[in-house]
Amino acid sequence: MSTHENRTGATAQTGALWRIASTRLPTKWGMFEAMGYERDVGTGAQNVETALAIVLGDLRQGAPLVRIHSQCLTGEVFGSLRCDCGGQLKLAMQAIAQEGRGLVIYEYQEGRGIGLMAKLQAYELQDAGIDTIEANHALGFKADFRDFSLAAAILHDLRIKRVRLLTNNPRKVRALSDAGIEVVARLPCEVGPTVHSLPYLQTKKQKMGHALNLELPG
Ligand SMILES: [Zn+2]
């Protein structure tokens, strides 16, 4: 894959998709390639949404492992145990490294798309005893504000038509299928719960249909 195909301009559903840069990214799991993408949002020239494709190996053959991951500052940077995001990202990188090929599409959709400040406000409400979905609703947001069309557009840009998707979330499978990407398998990306994350994960299982076992260790 060329590293100089800047602004290739693959057309997506809501606006032009630009591959801004493609660079080597050595990680503790191996030598990945990091591709930065931007997509125009609507007609305004200033508004873009951003995502990274973190790629390992040659993805042109078969159905590679794919993880569509939404940014979680608290879980990934600070090791928060309120959610499973940090562990899920690590699991995905490990699984891809083990196979020697696959990719993570990393989107800036903090707090299921509501942003960091609103996520902290939602945590504050959850501290008072309501669940993650009720908290989003109390703040005037949908339970899940995310739109996975950018991830689908990136897969189309990379000429990936079939994937094995690392997710517990049925919405992600549907979103890709609706966008013309065949999900030949859904593979679990399950991090064992902790006492801190259990209520959050139970809500995801019961109210959002996530495929989770939720057995506390010991
Ligand atoms: Zn999280």
JSON list of C-alpha atoms and ligand atoms in Angstrom, two decimals:
[
{"chain": "A", "resi": 1, "resn": "MET", "atom": "CA", "xyz": [0.00, 0.00, 0.00]},
{"chain": "A", "resi": 2, "resn": "SER", "atom": "CA", "xyz": [1.44, 3.33, -1.01]},
{"chain": "A", "resi": 3, "resn": "THR", "atom": "CA", "xyz": [2.31, 5.73, 1.74]},
{"chain": "A", "resi": 4, "resn": "HIS", "atom": "CA", "xyz": [1.98, 8.68, -0.59]},
{"chain": "A", "resi": 5, "resn": "GLU", "atom": "CA", "xyz": [-1.63, 8.44, -1.60]},
{"chain": "A", "resi": 6, "resn": "ASN", "atom": "CA", "xyz": [-2.66, 11.51, 0.32]},
{"chain": "A", "resi": 7, "resn": "ARG", "atom": "CA", "xyz": [-6.17, 12.76, -0.21]},
{"chain": "A", "resi": 8, "resn": "THR", "atom": "CA", "xyz": [-7.21, 9.84, -2.33]},
{"chain": "A", "resi": 9, "resn": "GLY", "atom": "CA", "xyz": [-10.76, 11.10, -2.03]},
{"chain": "A", "resi": 10, "resn": "ALA", "atom": "CA", "xyz": [-12.70, 7.84, -1.79]},
{"chain": "A", "resi": 11, "resn": "THR", "atom": "CA", "xyz": [-16.34, 8.80, -1.63]},
{"chain": "A", "resi": 12, "resn": "ALA", "atom": "CA", "xyz": [-18.21, 7.97, 1.56]},
{"chain": "A", "resi": 13, "resn": "GLN", "atom": "CA", "xyz": [-21.84, 8.32, 2.55]},
{"chain": "A", "resi": 14, "resn": "THR", "atom": "CA", "xyz": [-21.67, 11.76, 4.12]},
{"chain": "A", "resi": 15, "resn": "GLY", "atom": "CA", "xyz": [-18.65, 13.34, 2.49]},
{"chain": "A", "resi": 16, "resn": "ALA", "atom": "CA", "xyz": [-15.27, 12.79, 0.93]},
{"chain": "A", "resi": 17, "resn": "LEU", "atom": "CA", "xyz": [-12.87, 10.55, 2.83]},
{"chain": "A", "resi": 18, "resn": "TRP", "atom": "CA", "xyz": [-9.22, 11.59, 2.87]},
{"chain": "A", "resi": 19, "resn": "ARG", "atom": "CA", "xyz": [-6.26, 9.39, 3.73]},
{"chain": "A", "resi": 20, "resn": "ILE", "atom": "CA", "xyz": [-4.07, 12.07, 5.27]},
{"chain": "A", "resi": 21, "resn": "ALA", "atom": "CA", "xyz": [-0.99, 10.07, 6.17]},
{"chain": "A", "resi": 22, "resn": "SER", "atom": "CA", "xyz": [0.33, 6.54, 6.38]},
{"chain": "A", "resi": 23, "resn": "THR", "atom": "CA", "xyz": [3.30, 5.75, 8.56]},
{"chain": "A", "resi": 24, "resn": "ARG", "atom": "CA", "xyz": [5.09, 2.92, 10.34]},
{"chain": "A", "resi": 25, "resn": "LEU", "atom": "CA", "xyz": [4.00, 2.42, 13.93]},
{"chain": "A", "resi": 26, "resn": "PRO", "atom": "CA", "xyz": [6.20, 0.07, 15.93]},
{"chain": "A", "resi": 27, "resn": "THR", "atom": "CA", "xyz": [4.24, -1.24, 18.92]},
{"chain": "A", "resi": 28, "resn": "LYS", "atom": "CA", "xyz": [4.84, -3.81, 21.62]},
{"chain": "A", "resi": 29, "resn": "TRP", "atom": "CA", "xyz": [2.61, -6.09, 19.52]},
{"chain": "A", "resi": 30, "resn": "GLY", "atom": "CA", "xyz": [4.57, -5.65, 16.30]},
{"chain": "A", "resi": 31, "resn": "MET", "atom": "CA", "xyz": [5.17, -3.27, 13.41]},
{"chain": "A", "resi": 32, "resn": "PHE", "atom": "CA", "xyz": [1.82, -1.79, 12.45]},
{"chain": "A", "resi": 33, "resn": "GLU", "atom": "CA", "xyz": [1.05, 0.82, 9.83]},
{"chain": "A", "resi": 34, "resn": "ALA", "atom": "CA", "xyz": [-0.92, 3.83, 11.10]},
{"chain": "A", "resi": 35, "resn": "MET", "atom": "CA", "xyz": [-3.16, 5.54, 8.58]},
{"chain": "A", "resi": 36, "resn": "GLY", "atom": "CA", "xyz": [-4.83, 8.80, 9.46]},
{"chain": "A", "resi": 37, "resn": "TYR", "atom": "CA", "xyz": [-8.22, 9.49, 7.90]},
{"chain": "A", "resi": 38, "resn": "GLU", "atom": "CA", "xyz": [-10.46, 12.51, 7.79]},
{"chain": "A", "resi": 39, "resn": "ARG", "atom": "CA", "xyz": [-13.95, 12.78, 6.40]},
{"chain": "A", "resi": 40, "resn": "ASP", "atom": "CA", "xyz": [-15.86, 15.91, 5.59]},
{"chain": "A", "resi": 41, "resn": "VAL", "atom": "CA", "xyz": [-19.00, 16.24, 7.66]},
{"chain": "A", "resi": 42, "resn": "GLY", "atom": "CA", "xyz": [-21.87, 17.79, 5.75]},
{"chain": "A", "resi": 43, "resn": "THR", "atom": "CA", "xyz": [-21.09, 20.67, 3.46]},
{"chain": "A", "resi": 44, "resn": "GLY", "atom": "CA", "xyz": [-19.09, 22.95, 5.79]},
{"chain": "A", "resi": 45, "resn": "ALA", "atom": "CA", "xyz": [-15.43, 23.00, 4.82]},
{"chain": "A", "resi": 46, "resn": "GLN", "atom": "CA", "xyz": [-14.15, 23.20, 8.39]},
{"chain": "A", "resi": 47, "resn": "ASN", "atom": "CA", "xyz": [-15.90, 20.20, 9.90]},
{"chain": "A", "resi": 48, "resn": "VAL", "atom": "CA", "xyz": [-14.11, 16.88, 9.72]},
{"chain": "A", "resi": 49, "resn": "GLU", "atom": "CA", "xyz": [-14.31, 13.63, 11.63]},
{"chain": "A", "resi": 50, "resn": "THR", "atom": "CA", "xyz": [-11.09, 11.76, 12.26]},
{"chain": "A", "resi": 51, "resn": "ALA", "atom": "CA", "xyz": [-10.12, 8.12, 12.64]},
{"chain": "A", "resi": 52, "resn": "LEU", "atom": "CA", "xyz": [-7.02, 5.97, 12.54]},
{"chain": "A", "resi": 53, "resn": "ALA", "atom": "CA", "xyz": [-6.59, 2.63, 10.82]},
{"chain": "A", "resi": 54, "resn": "ILE", "atom": "CA", "xyz": [-3.90, 0.63, 12.60]},
{"chain": "A", "resi": 55, "resn": "VAL", "atom": "CA", "xyz": [-2.96, -2.11, 10.17]},
{"chain": "A", "resi": 56, "resn": "LEU", "atom": "CA", "xyz": [-0.84, -5.24, 10.46]},
{"chain": "A", "resi": 57, "resn": "GLY", "atom": "CA", "xyz": [0.11, -7.42, 7.51]},
{"chain": "A", "resi": 58, "resn": "ASP", "atom": "CA", "xyz": [-1.43, -7.80, 4.08]},
{"chain": "A", "resi": 59, "resn": "LEU", "atom": "CA", "xyz": [-5.21, -7.39, 4.26]},
{"chain": "A", "resi": 60, "resn": "ARG", "atom": "CA", "xyz": [-6.08, -8.10, 0.64]},
{"chain": "A", "resi": 61, "resn": "GLN", "atom": "CA", "xyz": [-6.63, -11.86, 1.03]},
{"chain": "A", "resi": 62, "resn": "GLY", "atom": "CA", "xyz": [-9.50, -13.50, 2.92]},
{"chain": "A", "resi": 63, "resn": "ALA", "atom": "CA", "xyz": [-11.43, -11.86, 5.73]},
{"chain": "A", "resi": 64, "resn": "PRO", "atom": "CA", "xyz": [-9.05, -10.10, 8.14]},
{"chain": "A", "resi": 65, "resn": "LEU", "atom": "CA", "xyz": [-9.66, -9.56, 11.85]},
{"chain": "A", "resi": 66, "resn": "VAL", "atom": "CA", "xyz": [-11.14, -6.10, 12.40]},
{"chain": "A", "resi": 67, "resn": "ARG", "atom": "CA", "xyz": [-11.81, -4.19, 15.60]},
{"chain": "A", "resi": 68, "resn": "ILE", "atom": "CA", "xyz": [-13.80, -0.96, 15.41]},
{"chain": "A", "resi": 69, "resn": "HIS", "atom": "CA", "xyz": [-12.85, 0.81, 18.60]},
{"chain": "A", "resi": 70, "resn": "SER", "atom": "CA", "xyz": [-14.13, 4.05, 20.04]},
{"chain": "A", "resi": 71, "resn": "GLN", "atom": "CA", "xyz": [-11.80, 6.26, 22.01]},
{"chain": "A", "resi": 72, "resn": "CYS", "atom": "CA", "xyz": [-12.04, 6.02, 25.79]},
{"chain": "A", "resi": 73, "resn": "LEU", "atom": "CA", "xyz": [-9.63, 8.40, 27.50]},
{"chain": "A", "resi": 74, "resn": "THR", "atom": "CA", "xyz": [-10.47, 7.25, 31.02]},
{"chain": "A", "resi": 75, "resn": "GLY", "atom": "CA", "xyz": [-10.16, 3.54, 30.25]},
{"chain": "A", "resi": 76, "resn": "GLU", "atom": "CA", "xyz": [-7.20, 3.64, 27.87]},
{"chain": "A", "resi": 77, "resn": "VAL", "atom": "CA", "xyz": [-5.00, 6.34, 29.39]},
{"chain": "A", "resi": 78, "resn": "PHE", "atom": "CA", "xyz": [-5.87, 6.26, 33.08]},
{"chain": "A", "resi": 79, "resn": "GLY", "atom": "CA", "xyz": [-6.69, 2.55, 33.43]},
{"chain": "A", "resi": 80, "resn": "SER", "atom": "CA", "xyz": [-10.25, 3.22, 34.61]},
{"chain": "A", "resi": 81, "resn": "LEU", "atom": "CA", "xyz": [-12.07, 0.10, 35.71]},
{"chain": "A", "resi": 82, "resn": "ARG", "atom": "CA", "xyz": [-15.52, 1.63, 35.12]},
{"chain": "A", "resi": 83, "resn": "CYS", "atom": "CA", "xyz": [-15.55, 0.16, 31.62]},
{"chain": "A", "resi": 84, "resn": "ASP", "atom": "CA", "xyz": [-13.87, -2.53, 29.53]},
{"chain": "A", "resi": 85, "resn": "CYS", "atom": "CA", "xyz": [-12.49, -0.31, 26.74]},
{"chain": "A", "resi": 86, "resn": "GLY", "atom": "CA", "xyz": [-8.79, -0.42, 27.64]},
{"chain": "A", "resi": 87, "resn": "GLY", "atom": "CA", "xyz": [-8.84, -4.22, 27.96]},
{"chain": "A", "resi": 88, "resn": "GLN", "atom": "CA", "xyz": [-10.77, -4.62, 24.72]},
{"chain": "A", "resi": 89, "resn": "LEU", "atom": "CA", "xyz": [-8.27, -2.58, 22.73]},
{"chain": "A", "resi": 90, "resn": "LYS", "atom": "CA", "xyz": [-5.41, -4.64, 24.17]},
{"chain": "A", "resi": 91, "resn": "LEU", "atom": "CA", "xyz": [-7.22, -7.91, 23.38]},
{"chain": "A", "resi": 92, "resn": "ALA", "atom": "CA", "xyz": [-7.79, -6.79, 19.80]},
{"chain": "A", "resi": 93, "resn": "MET", "atom": "CA", "xyz": [-4.15, -5.78, 19.27]},
{"chain": "A", "resi": 94, "resn": "GLN", "atom": "CA", "xyz": [-3.01, -9.12, 20.72]},
{"chain": "A", "resi": 95, "resn": "ALA", "atom": "CA", "xyz": [-5.40, -11.15, 18.55]},
{"chain": "A", "resi": 96, "resn": "ILE", "atom": "CA", "xyz": [-4.28, -9.29, 15.42]},
{"chain": "A", "resi": 97, "resn": "ALA", "atom": "CA", "xyz": [-0.61, -9.74, 16.34]},
{"chain": "A", "resi": 98, "resn": "GLN", "atom": "CA", "xyz": [-1.15, -13.46, 16.89]},
{"chain": "A", "resi": 99, "resn": "GLU", "atom": "CA", "xyz": [-2.59, -13.85, 13.40]},
{"chain": "A", "resi": 100, "resn": "GLY", "atom": "CA", "xyz": [-0.01, -11.52, 11.90]},
{"chain": "A", "resi": 101, "resn": "ARG", "atom": "CA", "xyz": [-2.69, -9.53, 10.09]},
{"chain": "A", "resi": 102, "resn": "GLY", "atom": "CA", "xyz": [-5.73, -7.40, 10.75]},
{"chain": "A", "resi": 103, "resn": "LEU", "atom": "CA", "xyz": [-6.64, -3.87, 11.69]},
{"chain": "A", "resi": 104, "resn": "VAL", "atom": "CA", "xyz": [-8.06, -1.65, 14.38]},
{"chain": "A", "resi": 105, "resn": "ILE", "atom": "CA", "xyz": [-10.15, 1.30, 13.28]},
{"chain": "A", "resi": 106, "resn": "TYR", "atom": "CA", "xyz": [-9.90, 3.79, 16.11]},
{"chain": "A", "resi": 107, "resn": "GLU", "atom": "CA", "xyz": [-12.54, 6.49, 16.16]},
{"chain": "A", "resi": 108, "resn": "TYR", "atom": "CA", "xyz": [-12.78, 9.62, 18.25]},
{"chain": "A", "resi": 109, "resn": "GLN", "atom": "CA", "xyz": [-16.18, 8.89, 19.71]},
{"chain": "A", "resi": 110, "resn": "GLU", "atom": "CA", "xyz": [-15.55, 9.39, 23.40]},
{"chain": "A", "resi": 111, "resn": "GLY", "atom": "CA", "xyz": [-18.38, 8.25, 25.66]},
{"chain": "A", "resi": 112, "resn": "ARG", "atom": "CA", "xyz": [-20.29, 6.44, 22.87]},
{"chain": "A", "resi": 113, "resn": "GLY", "atom": "CA", "xyz": [-20.19, 9.68, 20.89]},
{"chain": "A", "resi": 114, "resn": "ILE", "atom": "CA", "xyz": [-21.30, 12.22, 23.51]},
{"chain": "A", "resi": 115, "resn": "GLY", "atom": "CA", "xyz": [-17.84, 13.63, 24.29]},
{"chain": "A", "resi": 116, "resn": "LEU", "atom": "CA", "xyz": [-15.60, 13.57, 27.34]},
{"chain": "A", "resi": 117, "resn": "MET", "atom": "CA", "xyz": [-17.32, 16.23, 29.47]},
{"chain": "A", "resi": 118, "resn": "ALA", "atom": "CA", "xyz": [-20.75, 14.70, 28.95]},
{"chain": "A", "resi": 119, "resn": "LYS", "atom": "CA", "xyz": [-19.31, 11.27, 29.71]},
{"chain": "A", "resi": 120, "resn": "LEU", "atom": "CA", "xyz": [-17.97, 12.55, 33.03]},
{"chain": "A", "resi": 121, "resn": "GLN", "atom": "CA", "xyz": [-21.38, 14.08, 33.75]},
{"chain": "A", "resi": 122, "resn": "ALA", "atom": "CA", "xyz": [-22.98, 10.74, 32.96]},
{"chain": "A", "resi": 123, "resn": "TYR", "atom": "CA", "xyz": [-20.55, 9.04, 35.38]},
{"chain": "A", "resi": 124, "resn": "GLU", "atom": "CA", "xyz": [-21.57, 11.59, 38.01]},
{"chain": "A", "resi": 125, "resn": "LEU", "atom": "CA", "xyz": [-25.20, 10.60, 37.51]},
{"chain": "A", "resi": 126, "resn": "GLN", "atom": "CA", "xyz": [-24.26, 6.91, 37.66]},
{"chain": "A", "resi": 127, "resn": "ASP", "atom": "CA", "xyz": [-22.51, 7.56, 40.98]},
{"chain": "A", "resi": 128, "resn": "ALA", "atom": "CA", "xyz": [-25.98, 8.52, 42.22]},
{"chain": "A", "resi": 129, "resn": "GLY", "atom": "CA", "xyz": [-27.32, 5.14, 41.17]},
{"chain": "A", "resi": 130, "resn": "ILE", "atom": "CA", "xyz": [-28.77, 5.28, 37.63]},
{"chain": "A", "resi": 131, "resn": "ASP", "atom": "CA", "xyz": [-27.43, 3.19, 34.77]},
{"chain": "A", "resi": 132, "resn": "THR", "atom": "CA", "xyz": [-25.35, 4.25, 31.75]},
{"chain": "A", "resi": 133, "resn": "ILE", "atom": "CA", "xyz": [-28.33, 4.48, 29.40]},
{"chain": "A", "resi": 134, "resn": "GLU", "atom": "CA", "xyz": [-30.56, 6.38, 31.84]},
{"chain": "A", "resi": 135, "resn": "ALA", "atom": "CA", "xyz": [-27.65, 8.75, 32.46]},
{"chain": "A", "resi": 136, "resn": "ASN", "atom": "CA", "xyz": [-27.29, 9.47, 28.73]},
{"chain": "A", "resi": 137, "resn": "HIS", "atom": "CA", "xyz": [-31.02, 10.06, 28.46]},
{"chain": "A", "resi": 138, "resn": "ALA", "atom": "CA", "xyz": [-31.00, 12.37, 31.49]},
{"chain": "A", "resi": 139, "resn": "LEU", "atom": "CA", "xyz": [-28.36, 14.47, 29.71]},
{"chain": "A", "resi": 140, "resn": "GLY", "atom": "CA", "xyz": [-30.46, 14.61, 26.54]},
{"chain": "A", "resi": 141, "resn": "PHE", "atom": "CA", "xyz": [-28.47, 12.07, 24.52]},
{"chain": "A", "resi": 142, "resn": "LYS", "atom": "CA", "xyz": [-29.35, 8.77, 22.92]},
{"chain": "A", "resi": 143, "resn": "ALA", "atom": "CA", "xyz": [-28.01, 5.64, 24.63]},
{"chain": "A", "resi": 144, "resn": "ASP", "atom": "CA", "xyz": [-25.47, 5.26, 21.86]},
{"chain": "A", "resi": 145, "resn": "PHE", "atom": "CA", "xyz": [-24.66, 8.28, 19.73]},
{"chain": "A", "resi": 146, "resn": "ARG", "atom": "CA", "xyz": [-22.19, 6.50, 17.50]},
{"chain": "A", "resi": 147, "resn": "ASP", "atom": "CA", "xyz": [-22.40, 6.10, 13.79]},
{"chain": "A", "resi": 148, "resn": "PHE", "atom": "CA", "xyz": [-20.10, 3.46, 12.35]},
{"chain": "A", "resi": 149, "resn": "SER", "atom": "CA", "xyz": [-20.30, 4.72, 8.75]},
{"chain": "A", "resi": 150, "resn": "LEU", "atom": "CA", "xyz": [-16.81, 6.22, 8.93]},
{"chain": "A", "resi": 151, "resn": "ALA", "atom": "CA", "xyz": [-15.37, 2.82, 9.81]},
{"chain": "A", "resi": 152, "resn": "ALA", "atom": "CA", "xyz": [-17.24, 1.30, 6.88]},
{"chain": "A", "resi": 153, "resn": "ALA", "atom": "CA", "xyz": [-15.92, 4.00, 4.56]},
{"chain": "A", "resi": 154, "resn": "ILE", "atom": "CA", "xyz": [-12.36, 3.27, 5.69]},
{"chain": "A", "resi": 155, "resn": "LEU", "atom": "CA", "xyz": [-12.84, -0.46, 5.02]},
{"chain": "A", "resi": 156, "resn": "HIS", "atom": "CA", "xyz": [-14.09, 0.39, 1.54]},
{"chain": "A", "resi": 157, "resn": "ASP", "atom": "CA", "xyz": [-11.05, 2.64, 0.99]},
{"chain": "A", "resi": 158, "resn": "LEU", "atom": "CA", "xyz": [-8.77, -0.25, 2.00]},
{"chain": "A", "resi": 159, "resn": "ARG", "atom": "CA", "xyz": [-10.67, -2.53, -0.44]},
{"chain": "A", "resi": 160, "resn": "ILE", "atom": "CA", "xyz": [-11.75, -4.82, 2.41]},
{"chain": "A", "resi": 161, "resn": "LYS", "atom": "CA", "xyz": [-15.10, -6.41, 1.59]},
{"chain": "A", "resi": 162, "resn": "ARG", "atom": "CA", "xyz": [-15.21, -9.27, 4.11]},
{"chain": "A", "resi": 163, "resn": "VAL", "atom": "CA", "xyz": [-14.18, -9.15, 7.76]},
{"chain": "A", "resi": 164, "resn": "ARG", "atom": "CA", "xyz": [-14.11, -11.17, 10.94]},
{"chain": "A", "resi": 165, "resn": "LEU", "atom": "CA", "xyz": [-15.28, -8.62, 13.46]},
{"chain": "A", "resi": 166, "resn": "LEU", "atom": "CA", "xyz": [-13.96, -8.53, 17.02]},
{"chain": "A", "resi": 167, "resn": "THR", "atom": "CA", "xyz": [-16.97, -7.21, 18.92]},
{"chain": "A", "resi": 168, "resn": "ASN", "atom": "CA", "xyz": [-19.70, -8.02, 21.39]},
{"chain": "A", "resi": 169, "resn": "ASN", "atom": "CA", "xyz": [-21.92, -5.31, 19.92]},
{"chain": "A", "resi": 170, "resn": "PRO", "atom": "CA", "xyz": [-24.62, -6.39, 17.44]},
{"chain": "A", "resi": 171, "resn": "ARG", "atom": "CA", "xyz": [-25.03, -2.78, 16.22]},
{"chain": "A", "resi": 172, "resn": "LYS", "atom": "CA", "xyz": [-21.52, -2.81, 14.78]},
{"chain": "A", "resi": 173, "resn": "VAL", "atom": "CA", "xyz": [-22.23, -6.01, 12.85]},
{"chain": "A", "resi": 174, "resn": "ARG", "atom": "CA", "xyz": [-25.43, -4.49, 11.44]},
{"chain": "A", "resi": 175, "resn": "ALA", "atom": "CA", "xyz": [-23.76, -1.19, 10.59]},
{"chain": "A", "resi": 176, "resn": "LEU", "atom": "CA", "xyz": [-21.09, -2.92, 8.51]},
{"chain": "A", "resi": 177, "resn": "SER", "atom": "CA", "xyz": [-23.57, -5.25, 6.81]},
{"chain": "A", "resi": 178, "resn": "ASP", "atom": "CA", "xyz": [-25.78, -2.27, 5.95]},
{"chain": "A", "resi": 179, "resn": "ALA", "atom": "CA", "xyz": [-22.73, -0.58, 4.41]},
{"chain": "A", "resi": 180, "resn": "GLY", "atom": "CA", "xyz": [-22.00, -3.54, 2.14]},
{"chain": "A", "resi": 181, "resn": "ILE", "atom": "CA", "xyz": [-19.22, -5.17, 4.18]},
{"chain": "A", "resi": 182, "resn": "GLU", "atom": "CA", "xyz": [-19.76, -8.87, 4.78]},
{"chain": "A", "resi": 183, "resn": "VAL", "atom": "CA", "xyz": [-19.19, -9.90, 8.41]},
{"chain": "A", "resi": 184, "resn": "VAL", "atom": "CA", "xyz": [-18.29, -13.56, 7.96]},
{"chain": "A", "resi": 185, "resn": "ALA", "atom": "CA", "xyz": [-17.79, -14.05, 11.71]},
{"chain": "A", "resi": 186, "resn": "ARG", "atom": "CA", "xyz": [-18.35, -12.15, 14.93]},
{"chain": "A", "resi": 187, "resn": "LEU", "atom": "CA", "xyz": [-15.60, -12.97, 17.40]},
{"chain": "A", "resi": 188, "resn": "PRO", "atom": "CA", "xyz": [-16.03, -12.08, 21.07]},
{"chain": "A", "resi": 189, "resn": "CYS", "atom": "CA", "xyz": [-13.88, -9.27, 22.46]},
{"chain": "A", "resi": 190, "resn": "GLU", "atom": "CA", "xyz": [-14.74, -9.83, 26.08]},
{"chain": "A", "resi": 191, "resn": "VAL", "atom": "CA", "xyz": [-12.79, -8.57, 29.05]},
{"chain": "A", "resi": 192, "resn": "GLY", "atom": "CA", "xyz": [-13.72, -10.16, 32.37]},
{"chain": "A", "resi": 193, "resn": "PRO", "atom": "CA", "xyz": [-15.77, -7.79, 34.54]},
{"chain": "A", "resi": 194, "resn": "THR", "atom": "CA", "xyz": [-14.55, -6.17, 37.73]},
{"chain": "A", "resi": 195, "resn": "VAL", "atom": "CA", "xyz": [-16.73, -5.04, 40.63]},
{"chain": "A", "resi": 196, "resn": "HIS", "atom": "CA", "xyz": [-16.42, -1.52, 39.18]},
{"chain": "A", "resi": 197, "resn": "SER", "atom": "CA", "xyz": [-17.42, -2.40, 35.60]},
{"chain": "A", "resi": 198, "resn": "LEU", "atom": "CA", "xyz": [-20.06, -5.05, 36.33]},
{"chain": "A", "resi": 199, "resn": "PRO", "atom": "CA", "xyz": [-23.12, -2.73, 36.50]},
{"chain": "A", "resi": 200, "resn": "TYR", "atom": "CA", "xyz": [-22.04, -0.99, 33.27]},
{"chain": "A", "resi": 201, "resn": "LEU", "atom": "CA", "xyz": [-21.49, -4.29, 31.48]},
{"chain": "A", "resi": 202, "resn": "GLN", "atom": "CA", "xyz": [-24.78, -5.69, 32.78]},
{"chain": "A", "resi": 203, "resn": "THR", "atom": "CA", "xyz": [-26.57, -2.70, 31.26]},
{"chain": "A", "resi": 204, "resn": "LYS", "atom": "CA", "xyz": [-24.80, -3.23, 27.94]},
{"chain": "A", "resi": 205, "resn": "LYS", "atom": "CA", "xyz": [-25.87, -6.88, 28.00]},
{"chain": "A", "resi": 206, "resn": "GLN", "atom": "CA", "xyz": [-29.47, -6.40, 29.13]},
{"chain": "A", "resi": 207, "resn": "LYS", "atom": "CA", "xyz": [-30.43, -3.15, 27.41]},
{"chain": "A", "resi": 208, "resn": "MET", "atom": "CA", "xyz": [-28.12, -2.98, 24.39]},
{"chain": "A", "resi": 209, "resn": "GLY", "atom": "CA", "xyz": [-27.97, -6.66, 23.46]},
{"chain": "A", "resi": 210, "resn": "HIS", "atom": "CA", "xyz": [-24.21, -7.09, 23.84]},
{"chain": "A", "resi": 211, "resn": "ALA", "atom": "CA", "xyz": [-23.04, -10.72, 23.84]},
{"chain": "A", "resi": 212, "resn": "LEU", "atom": "CA", "xyz": [-21.34, -10.95, 27.24]},
{"chain": "A", "resi": 213, "resn": "ASN", "atom": "CA", "xyz": [-20.88, -13.73, 29.80]},
{"chain": "A", "resi": 214, "resn": "LEU", "atom": "CA", "xyz": [-20.18, -11.50, 32.82]},
{"chain": "A", "resi": 215, "resn": "GLU", "atom": "CA", "xyz": [-18.73, -13.98, 35.23]},
{"chain": "A", "resi": 216, "resn": "LEU", "atom": "CA", "xyz": [-16.75, -12.35, 38.00]},
{"chain": "A", "resi": 217, "resn": "PRO", "atom": "CA", "xyz": [-13.36, -14.02, 38.55]},
{"chain": "A", "resi": 218, "resn": "GLY", "atom": "CA", "xyz": [-13.01, -16.28, 41.59]},
{"chain": "B", "resi": 1, "resn": "ZN", "atom": "ZN", "xyz": [-14.46, 3.10, 28.33]}
]
